[in-house]
PDB file of C-alpha atoms in Angstrom:
ATOM      1  CA  MET A   1      14.687  -4.571  19.694  1.00 44.00           C
ATOM      2  CA  ILE A   2      11.637  -3.197  17.927  1.00 48.00           C
ATOM      3  CA  ASP A   3       8.452  -5.218  18.172  1.00 48.00           C
ATOM      4  CA  LEU A   4       7.227  -5.564  14.580  1.00 50.00           C
ATOM      5  CA  PHE A   5       3.944  -7.039  15.768  1.00 46.00           C
ATOM      6  CA  PRO A   6       2.755  -4.986  18.755  1.00 47.00           C
ATOM      7  CA  GLU A   7      -0.452  -5.441  20.685  1.00 46.00           C
ATOM      8  CA  ALA A   8      -3.484  -3.816  19.104  1.00 42.00           C
ATOM      9  CA  ARG A   9      -4.134  -0.329  20.380  1.00 46.00           C
ATOM     10  CA  VAL A  10      -5.914   2.558  18.751  1.00 50.00           C
ATOM     11  CA  ASP A  11      -3.872   5.697  19.375  1.00 53.00           C
ATOM     12  CA  PRO A  12      -6.291   8.527  20.233  1.00 57.00           C
ATOM     13  CA  GLY A  13      -6.132  11.688  18.162  1.00 62.00           C
ATOM     14  CA  ILE A  14      -4.339  10.023  15.242  1.00 67.00           C
ATOM     15  CA  ASP A  15      -5.779  10.529  11.760  1.00 69.00           C
ATOM     16  CA  PRO A  16      -6.421   6.974  10.501  1.00 69.00           C
ATOM     17  CA  ASP A  17      -5.615   8.102   6.950  1.00 72.00           C
ATOM     18  CA  LYS A  18      -2.111   9.118   8.042  1.00 81.00           C
ATOM     19  CA  ARG A  19      -0.750   5.640   8.722  1.00 84.00           C
ATOM     20  CA  TYR A  20       2.928   5.642   7.800  1.00 87.00           C
ATOM     21  CA  THR A  21       4.771   2.481   6.866  1.00 91.00           C
ATOM     22  CA  THR A  22       7.525   1.857   9.415  1.00 91.00           C
ATOM     23  CA  PRO A  23      11.039   0.743   8.368  1.00 93.00           C
ATOM     24  CA  GLU A  24      10.448  -2.748   9.775  1.00 91.00           C
ATOM     25  CA  THR A  25       7.205  -3.198   7.856  1.00 92.00           C
ATOM     26  CA  MET A  26       8.794  -1.760   4.715  1.00 94.00           C
ATOM     27  CA  ALA A  27      11.678  -4.240   4.933  1.00 95.00           C
ATOM     28  CA  LEU A  28       9.162  -7.090   5.076  1.00 94.00           C
ATOM     29  CA  CYS A  29       7.101  -5.644   2.195  1.00 94.00           C
ATOM     30  CA  MET A  30      10.182  -5.175   0.025  1.00 95.00           C
ATOM     31  CA  LYS A  31      11.259  -8.747   0.684  1.00 95.00           C
ATOM     32  CA  LEU A  32       7.804 -10.092  -0.184  1.00 94.00           C
ATOM     33  CA  ALA A  33       7.601  -7.886  -3.283  1.00 94.00           C
ATOM     34  CA  GLY A  34      11.104  -8.830  -4.398  1.00 93.00           C
ATOM     35  CA  VAL A  35      12.411  -5.272  -4.790  1.00 94.00           C
ATOM     36  CA  THR A  36      15.395  -3.422  -3.379  1.00 95.00           C
ATOM     37  CA  LYS A  37      14.126   0.118  -3.934  1.00 95.00           C
ATOM     38  CA  TRP A  38      11.050   2.126  -4.909  1.00 96.00           C
ATOM     39  CA  ASP A  39      11.130   4.594  -7.809  1.00 96.00           C
ATOM     40  CA  LEU A  40       7.908   6.355  -6.824  1.00 96.00           C
ATOM     41  CA  ASP A  41       5.743   6.646  -3.690  1.00 97.00           C
ATOM     42  CA  VAL A  42       2.282   7.748  -4.843  1.00 97.00           C
ATOM     43  CA  ALA A  43       0.522   8.337  -1.490  1.00 96.00           C
ATOM     44  CA  ALA A  44       3.188   9.995   0.638  1.00 95.00           C
ATOM     45  CA  ASP A  45       4.126  13.216   2.360  1.00 91.00           C
ATOM     46  CA  ALA A  46       7.275  15.078   3.335  1.00 93.00           C
ATOM     47  CA  GLU A  47       7.450  13.321   6.694  1.00 93.00           C
ATOM     48  CA  SER A  48       7.089   9.804   5.333  1.00 93.00           C
ATOM     49  CA  HIS A  49       7.990   8.651   1.838  1.00 95.00           C
ATOM     50  CA  TRP A  50       9.885   5.643   0.535  1.00 96.00           C
ATOM     51  CA  ALA A  51      11.160   6.924  -2.812  1.00 97.00           C
ATOM     52  CA  ALA A  52      13.098   9.964  -3.980  1.00 96.00           C
ATOM     53  CA  GLN A  53      10.118  10.815  -6.195  1.00 97.00           C
ATOM     54  CA  TRP A  54       6.812  11.008  -4.351  1.00 98.00           C
ATOM     55  CA  TYR A  55       3.348  12.520  -4.543  1.00 97.00           C
ATOM     56  CA  GLY A  56       1.626  14.070  -1.561  1.00 95.00           C
ATOM     57  CA  VAL A  57      -1.911  15.309  -1.100  1.00 92.00           C
ATOM     58  CA  GLU A  58      -1.099  18.508  -3.011  1.00 94.00           C
ATOM     59  CA  GLN A  59       0.083  16.611  -6.111  1.00 96.00           C
ATOM     60  CA  ASP A  60      -2.659  13.937  -5.857  1.00 96.00           C
ATOM     61  CA  GLY A  61      -1.040  10.659  -6.841  1.00 97.00           C
ATOM     62  CA  LEU A  62      -4.264   9.584  -8.531  1.00 97.00           C
ATOM     63  CA  LYS A  63      -3.836  12.323 -11.150  1.00 96.00           C
ATOM     64  CA  GLN A  64      -0.116  11.869 -11.810  1.00 96.00           C
ATOM     65  CA  PRO A  65       1.731   9.333 -13.974  1.00 94.00           C
ATOM     66  CA  TRP A  66       3.123   6.217 -12.318  1.00 94.00           C
ATOM     67  CA  TRP A  67       6.305   4.477 -13.431  1.00 91.00           C
ATOM     68  CA  GLY A  68       8.881   1.922 -12.316  1.00 93.00           C
ATOM     69  CA  ASN A  69       8.609   0.289  -8.912  1.00 94.00           C
ATOM     70  CA  VAL A  70       5.651   2.034  -7.263  1.00 96.00           C
ATOM     71  CA  TRP A  71       4.899   1.987  -3.521  1.00 96.00           C
ATOM     72  CA  CYS A  72       1.415   2.889  -2.308  1.00 95.00           C
ATOM     73  CA  ASN A  73       0.107   3.039   1.257  1.00 93.00           C
ATOM     74  CA  PRO A  74      -3.195   4.788   0.438  1.00 93.00           C
ATOM     75  CA  PRO A  75      -5.661   6.473   2.785  1.00 90.00           C
ATOM     76  CA  PHE A  76      -7.629   3.586   4.253  1.00 84.00           C
ATOM     77  CA  SER A  77     -10.891   5.549   4.182  1.00 87.00           C
ATOM     78  CA  ASP A  78     -10.892   5.718   0.366  1.00 90.00           C
ATOM     79  CA  ILE A  79      -9.143   2.666  -1.071  1.00 91.00           C
ATOM     80  CA  GLU A  80     -11.141   1.974  -4.228  1.00 94.00           C
ATOM     81  CA  PRO A  81      -9.814   4.882  -6.356  1.00 96.00           C
ATOM     82  CA  TRP A  82      -6.262   3.663  -5.703  1.00 95.00           C
ATOM     83  CA  LEU A  83      -7.176   0.149  -6.873  1.00 94.00           C
ATOM     84  CA  GLU A  84      -8.877   1.529  -9.988  1.00 94.00           C
ATOM     85  CA  ASN A  85      -5.877   3.714 -10.783  1.00 94.00           C
ATOM     86  CA  THR A  86      -3.466   0.814 -10.314  1.00 93.00           C
ATOM     87  CA  LYS A  87      -5.351  -1.232 -12.896  1.00 89.00           C
ATOM     88  CA  TRP A  88      -5.435   1.798 -15.233  1.00 90.00           C
ATOM     89  CA  GLU A  89      -1.683   2.386 -14.887  1.00 90.00           C
ATOM     90  CA  LEU A  90      -0.948  -1.276 -15.587  1.00 88.00           C
ATOM     91  CA  ALA A  91      -3.221  -1.176 -18.651  1.00 84.00           C
ATOM     92  CA  ILE A  92      -1.503   1.878 -20.172  1.00 84.00           C
ATOM     93  CA  ASN A  93       1.983   0.464 -19.446  1.00 79.00           C
ATOM     94  CA  PRO A  94       1.674  -2.980 -21.036  1.00 66.00           C
ATOM     95  CA  ARG A  95       5.409  -3.419 -21.668  1.00 68.00           C
ATOM     96  CA  GLY A  96       5.996  -4.539 -18.091  1.00 70.00           C
ATOM     97  CA  ASP A  97       7.793  -1.349 -17.074  1.00 74.00           C
ATOM     98  CA  ILE A  98       5.567  -0.779 -14.059  1.00 78.00           C
ATOM     99  CA  PHE A  99       5.290  -2.705 -10.819  1.00 88.00           C
ATOM    100  CA  VAL A 100       2.961  -1.691  -7.966  1.00 91.00           C
ATOM    101  CA  ALA A 101       2.936  -2.769  -4.322  1.00 92.00           C
ATOM    102  CA  MET A 102       0.108  -1.553  -2.075  1.00 90.00           C
ATOM    103  CA  LEU A 103      -0.382  -2.021   1.664  1.00 84.00           C
ATOM    104  CA  LEU A 104      -4.032  -2.339   2.744  1.00 83.00           C
ATOM    105  CA  PRO A 105      -6.044  -3.375   5.786  1.00 80.00           C
ATOM    106  CA  ALA A 106      -6.652  -7.121   5.577  1.00 73.00           C
ATOM    107  CA  ASN A 107      -9.905  -7.006   7.496  1.00 71.00           C
ATOM    108  CA  ARG A 108     -11.697  -5.475   4.519  1.00 77.00           C
ATOM    109  CA  THR A 109     -11.890  -8.563   2.307  1.00 85.00           C
ATOM    110  CA  GLU A 110     -15.690  -8.572   2.604  1.00 87.00           C
ATOM    111  CA  GLN A 111     -15.931  -5.049   1.181  1.00 88.00           C
ATOM    112  CA  SER A 112     -17.406  -4.565  -2.281  1.00 90.00           C
ATOM    113  CA  TRP A 113     -14.179  -2.978  -3.578  1.00 90.00           C
ATOM    114  CA  TRP A 114     -12.252  -6.149  -2.650  1.00 91.00           C
ATOM    115  CA  HIS A 115     -14.743  -8.294  -4.599  1.00 91.00           C
ATOM    116  CA  ARG A 116     -14.705  -5.951  -7.601  1.00 91.00           C
ATOM    117  CA  HIS A 117     -10.978  -5.282  -7.854  1.00 90.00           C
ATOM    118  CA  ILE A 118      -9.032  -7.978  -5.978  1.00 90.00           C
ATOM    119  CA  GLU A 119     -10.828 -11.286  -5.645  1.00 89.00           C
ATOM    120  CA  PRO A 120     -11.562 -11.896  -9.351  1.00 88.00           C
ATOM    121  CA  ILE A 121      -7.924 -11.433 -10.373  1.00 86.00           C
ATOM    122  CA  ARG A 122      -5.738 -12.274  -7.383  1.00 84.00           C
ATOM    123  CA  ASP A 123      -3.146 -15.009  -7.363  1.00 77.00           C
ATOM    124  CA  GLY A 124      -2.883 -15.496 -11.114  1.00 74.00           C
ATOM    125  CA  ARG A 125      -6.500 -15.246 -12.282  1.00 71.00           C
ATOM    126  CA  ASP A 126      -5.919 -12.519 -14.901  1.00 70.00           C
ATOM    127  CA  SER A 127      -4.001 -12.641 -18.173  1.00 67.00           C
ATOM    128  CA  CYS A 128      -3.156  -8.926 -18.459  1.00 75.00           C
ATOM    129  CA  PHE A 129      -1.221  -8.667 -15.206  1.00 79.00           C
ATOM    130  CA  THR A 130      -0.382 -10.666 -12.129  1.00 85.00           C
ATOM    131  CA  LEU A 131      -1.699  -9.768  -8.674  1.00 89.00           C
ATOM    132  CA  VAL A 132      -0.303 -11.634  -5.690  1.00 90.00           C
ATOM    133  CA  THR A 133      -1.652 -11.168  -2.174  1.00 91.00           C
ATOM    134  CA  HIS A 134       0.593 -11.459   0.886  1.00 92.00           C
ATOM    135  CA  PHE A 135      -1.322 -11.442   4.168  1.00 91.00           C
ATOM    136  CA  LEU A 136       1.182 -10.148   6.707  1.00 89.00           C
ATOM    137  CA  PRO A 137       1.613 -12.117   9.922  1.00 85.00           C
ATOM    138  CA  SER A 138      -0.147 -10.600  12.926  1.00 80.00           C
ATOM    139  CA  ARG A 139      -0.688  -6.840  13.144  1.00 84.00           C
ATOM    140  CA  VAL A 140       1.970  -4.397  12.017  1.00 85.00           C
ATOM    141  CA  ARG A 141       2.821  -1.112  13.634  1.00 85.00           C
ATOM    142  CA  TYR A 142       2.208   2.091  11.687  1.00 85.00           C
ATOM    143  CA  GLY A 143       3.791   5.463  12.249  1.00 84.00           C
ATOM    144  CA  HIS A 144       1.879   8.741  12.190  1.00 84.00           C
ATOM    145  CA  PRO A 145       2.558  12.492  11.950  1.00 87.00           C
ATOM    146  CA  GLY A 146       5.145  13.435  14.546  1.00 88.00           C
ATOM    147  CA  ASN A 147       6.166   9.778  14.932  1.00 84.00           C
ATOM    148  CA  PRO A 148       6.761   8.411  11.412  1.00 83.00           C
ATOM    149  CA  ARG A 149       8.675   5.373  12.697  1.00 82.00           C
ATOM    150  CA  GLY A 150       5.885   4.403  15.074  1.00 83.00           C
ATOM    151  CA  HIS A 151       8.058   4.225  18.213  1.00 81.00           C
ATOM    152  CA  GLY A 152       5.791   3.218  21.084  1.00 78.00           C
ATOM    153  CA  ALA A 153       2.718   3.269  18.853  1.00 79.00           C
ATOM    154  CA  GLY A 154       0.198   0.482  18.963  1.00 74.00           C
ATOM    155  CA  SER A 155      -1.080  -1.325  15.928  1.00 76.00           C
ATOM    156  CA  PRO A 156      -4.543  -0.849  14.468  1.00 77.00           C
ATOM    157  CA  PRO A 157      -7.141  -3.482  15.363  1.00 77.00           C
ATOM    158  CA  PHE A 158      -6.631  -5.303  12.060  1.00 81.00           C
ATOM    159  CA  ALA A 159      -3.975  -7.143  10.098  1.00 83.00           C
ATOM    160  CA  SER A 160      -2.556  -5.893   6.807  1.00 89.00           C
ATOM    161  CA  VAL A 161      -2.207  -7.329   3.315  1.00 91.00           C
ATOM    162  CA  LEU A 162       0.399  -6.485   0.698  1.00 93.00           C
ATOM    163  CA  LEU A 163      -0.894  -6.502  -2.879  1.00 93.00           C
ATOM    164  CA  VAL A 164       1.745  -6.884  -5.584  1.00 93.00           C
ATOM    165  CA  TRP A 165       0.885  -6.223  -9.241  1.00 90.00           C
ATOM    166  CA  ARG A 166       3.154  -6.913 -12.205  1.00 85.00           C
ATOM    167  CA  SER A 167       2.487  -6.435 -15.894  1.00 78.00           C
ATOM    168  CA  THR A 168       2.623  -9.726 -17.777  1.00 70.00           C
TER     169      THR A 168
END
């Protein structure tokens, strides 16, 4: 049995921007988001992606079009551009043909980007689109290069939050 909520442990030598979503965490995120598949993974790589169509560092998901059910597990060191782009993509796709789910560290709710991009609109406070926050229980395990499923890996010293945007 895989422990979805392992003890916190920082794995030495692991790039913190290469945190891969494990299958167990993805199953929970898909359930919370209400989807059965992703059409596009915008912050992925060849070793870890959750859609047949995906953008890696070389393609730069911030400069490519988004469509359908979009999964995003962005680099945690530079979250704000991904939030800005999500709002842009929702604005240019007003027909409701785009849906975005993003996994972020939940211990960053005091950050200025959270107060600029999340807090004012979360949980039904915007008329252009809906943003729902799902704070995941405990700490989730992340995979990393060479171990995309996170077998034996510890969890980071923070919880995670799933943000789910829908056009209205």
